[in-house]
JSON list of C-alpha atoms in Angstrom, two decimals:
[
{"chain": "A", "resi": 1, "resn": "UNK", "atom": "CA", "xyz": [-99.13, -79.88, 32.71]},
{"chain": "A", "resi": 2, "resn": "UNK", "atom": "CA", "xyz": [-102.17, -81.89, 33.76]},
{"chain": "A", "resi": 3, "resn": "UNK", "atom": "CA", "xyz": [-102.92, -83.40, 30.35]},
{"chain": "A", "resi": 4, "resn": "UNK", "atom": "CA", "xyz": [-103.04, -86.98, 31.61]},
{"chain": "A", "resi": 5, "resn": "UNK", "atom": "CA", "xyz": [-105.53, -86.39, 34.41]},
{"chain": "A", "resi": 6, "resn": "UNK", "atom": "CA", "xyz": [-108.20, -86.44, 31.72]},
{"chain": "A", "resi": 7, "resn": "UNK", "atom": "CA", "xyz": [-107.10, -88.88, 29.03]},
{"chain": "A", "resi": 8, "resn": "UNK", "atom": "CA", "xyz": [-109.20, -87.26, 26.28]},
{"chain": "A", "resi": 9, "resn": "UNK", "atom": "CA", "xyz": [-106.99, -88.17, 23.32]},
{"chain": "A", "resi": 10, "resn": "UNK", "atom": "CA", "xyz": [-107.30, -91.94, 23.75]},
{"chain": "A", "resi": 11, "resn": "UNK", "atom": "CA", "xyz": [-110.34, -92.78, 21.71]},
{"chain": "A", "resi": 12, "resn": "UNK", "atom": "CA", "xyz": [-112.11, -95.77, 23.12]},
{"chain": "A", "resi": 13, "resn": "UNK", "atom": "CA", "xyz": [-115.89, -95.41, 23.22]},
{"chain": "A", "resi": 14, "resn": "UNK", "atom": "CA", "xyz": [-115.85, -94.17, 26.83]},
{"chain": "A", "resi": 15, "resn": "UNK", "atom": "CA", "xyz": [-112.98, -91.72, 26.30]},
{"chain": "A", "resi": 16, "resn": "UNK", "atom": "CA", "xyz": [-114.59, -90.04, 23.28]},
{"chain": "A", "resi": 17, "resn": "UNK", "atom": "CA", "xyz": [-117.62, -88.92, 25.25]},
{"chain": "A", "resi": 18, "resn": "UNK", "atom": "CA", "xyz": [-117.97, -85.17, 25.69]},
{"chain": "A", "resi": 19, "resn": "UNK", "atom": "CA", "xyz": [-119.23, -85.54, 29.26]},
{"chain": "A", "resi": 20, "resn": "UNK", "atom": "CA", "xyz": [-118.50, -87.51, 32.40]},
{"chain": "A", "resi": 21, "resn": "UNK", "atom": "CA", "xyz": [-120.97, -88.73, 35.00]},
{"chain": "A", "resi": 22, "resn": "UNK", "atom": "CA", "xyz": [-120.15, -88.32, 38.69]},
{"chain": "A", "resi": 23, "resn": "UNK", "atom": "CA", "xyz": [-119.02, -91.98, 38.99]},
{"chain": "A", "resi": 24, "resn": "UNK", "atom": "CA", "xyz": [-116.75, -91.52, 35.96]},
{"chain": "A", "resi": 25, "resn": "UNK", "atom": "CA", "xyz": [-115.37, -88.31, 37.48]},
{"chain": "A", "resi": 26, "resn": "UNK", "atom": "CA", "xyz": [-114.62, -90.23, 40.68]},
{"chain": "A", "resi": 27, "resn": "UNK", "atom": "CA", "xyz": [-112.70, -92.84, 38.71]},
{"chain": "A", "resi": 28, "resn": "UNK", "atom": "CA", "xyz": [-110.81, -90.34, 36.48]},
{"chain": "A", "resi": 29, "resn": "UNK", "atom": "CA", "xyz": [-109.66, -88.16, 39.38]},
{"chain": "A", "resi": 30, "resn": "UNK", "atom": "CA", "xyz": [-109.43, -90.93, 41.98]},
{"chain": "A", "resi": 31, "resn": "UNK", "atom": "CA", "xyz": [-111.67, -89.07, 44.42]},
{"chain": "A", "resi": 32, "resn": "UNK", "atom": "CA", "xyz": [-114.45, -90.13, 46.77]},
{"chain": "A", "resi": 33, "resn": "UNK", "atom": "CA", "xyz": [-118.17, -89.81, 46.09]},
{"chain": "A", "resi": 34, "resn": "UNK", "atom": "CA", "xyz": [-118.50, -87.00, 48.65]},
{"chain": "A", "resi": 35, "resn": "UNK", "atom": "CA", "xyz": [-115.64, -85.02, 47.14]},
{"chain": "A", "resi": 36, "resn": "UNK", "atom": "CA", "xyz": [-117.09, -85.46, 43.63]},
{"chain": "A", "resi": 37, "resn": "UNK", "atom": "CA", "xyz": [-120.52, -84.17, 44.66]},
{"chain": "A", "resi": 38, "resn": "UNK", "atom": "CA", "xyz": [-118.90, -81.30, 46.62]},
{"chain": "A", "resi": 39, "resn": "UNK", "atom": "CA", "xyz": [-117.08, -80.29, 43.43]},
{"chain": "A", "resi": 40, "resn": "UNK", "atom": "CA", "xyz": [-120.35, -80.20, 41.48]},
{"chain": "A", "resi": 41, "resn": "UNK", "atom": "CA", "xyz": [-121.66, -77.64, 43.96]},
{"chain": "A", "resi": 42, "resn": "UNK", "atom": "CA", "xyz": [-118.66, -75.32, 43.59]},
{"chain": "A", "resi": 43, "resn": "UNK", "atom": "CA", "xyz": [-119.15, -72.10, 41.62]},
{"chain": "A", "resi": 44, "resn": "UNK", "atom": "CA", "xyz": [-117.72, -72.26, 38.09]},
{"chain": "A", "resi": 45, "resn": "UNK", "atom": "CA", "xyz": [-117.34, -76.07, 38.15]},
{"chain": "A", "resi": 46, "resn": "UNK", "atom": "CA", "xyz": [-118.16, -77.23, 34.59]},
{"chain": "A", "resi": 47, "resn": "UNK", "atom": "CA", "xyz": [-121.22, -79.36, 35.24]},
{"chain": "A", "resi": 48, "resn": "UNK", "atom": "CA", "xyz": [-124.92, -79.28, 34.45]},
{"chain": "A", "resi": 49, "resn": "UNK", "atom": "CA", "xyz": [-128.02, -81.32, 35.22]},
{"chain": "A", "resi": 50, "resn": "UNK", "atom": "CA", "xyz": [-129.91, -83.37, 32.69]},
{"chain": "A", "resi": 51, "resn": "UNK", "atom": "CA", "xyz": [-132.95, -84.55, 34.61]},
{"chain": "A", "resi": 52, "resn": "UNK", "atom": "CA", "xyz": [-131.56, -86.07, 37.80]},
{"chain": "A", "resi": 53, "resn": "UNK", "atom": "CA", "xyz": [-128.18, -86.86, 36.24]},
{"chain": "A", "resi": 54, "resn": "UNK", "atom": "CA", "xyz": [-125.21, -84.53, 36.77]},
{"chain": "A", "resi": 55, "resn": "UNK", "atom": "CA", "xyz": [-122.89, -84.33, 33.77]},
{"chain": "A", "resi": 56, "resn": "UNK", "atom": "CA", "xyz": [-119.43, -82.78, 33.63]},
{"chain": "A", "resi": 57, "resn": "UNK", "atom": "CA", "xyz": [-118.04, -81.30, 30.43]},
{"chain": "A", "resi": 58, "resn": "UNK", "atom": "CA", "xyz": [-114.75, -83.11, 29.81]},
{"chain": "A", "resi": 59, "resn": "UNK", "atom": "CA", "xyz": [-112.95, -80.27, 27.98]},
{"chain": "A", "resi": 60, "resn": "UNK", "atom": "CA", "xyz": [-114.05, -77.60, 30.45]},
{"chain": "A", "resi": 61, "resn": "UNK", "atom": "CA", "xyz": [-113.06, -79.87, 33.33]},
{"chain": "A", "resi": 62, "resn": "UNK", "atom": "CA", "xyz": [-109.50, -80.02, 31.98]},
{"chain": "A", "resi": 63, "resn": "UNK", "atom": "CA", "xyz": [-109.42, -76.22, 31.72]},
{"chain": "A", "resi": 64, "resn": "UNK", "atom": "CA", "xyz": [-110.86, -75.88, 35.24]},
{"chain": "A", "resi": 65, "resn": "UNK", "atom": "CA", "xyz": [-108.19, -78.23, 36.60]},
{"chain": "A", "resi": 66, "resn": "UNK", "atom": "CA", "xyz": [-105.42, -76.33, 34.83]},
{"chain": "A", "resi": 67, "resn": "UNK", "atom": "CA", "xyz": [-106.63, -73.04, 36.33]},
{"chain": "A", "resi": 68, "resn": "UNK", "atom": "CA", "xyz": [-107.01, -74.47, 39.85]},
{"chain": "A", "resi": 69, "resn": "UNK", "atom": "CA", "xyz": [-103.77, -76.44, 40.05]},
{"chain": "A", "resi": 70, "resn": "UNK", "atom": "CA", "xyz": [-100.55, -74.52, 40.46]},
{"chain": "A", "resi": 71, "resn": "UNK", "atom": "CA", "xyz": [-97.37, -76.26, 39.31]},
{"chain": "A", "resi": 72, "resn": "UNK", "atom": "CA", "xyz": [-95.47, -77.96, 42.13]},
{"chain": "A", "resi": 73, "resn": "UNK", "atom": "CA", "xyz": [-91.74, -77.35, 42.17]}
]
């Protein structure tokens, strides 16, 4: 039900990447910088560090969102 939050099937160069940076996460989810960094500190959030950069796994992010978001009726 949240398939279009992460537009993974549209295959431009940016959309085919397996990971998102924090600024890309902010843009995809329309959230602030503070909220994005708070999410990266949550347990079970699908991110990892590569040097100083925080990367978010795009596929696991979609699964995480689906688990966290209950349908609204």
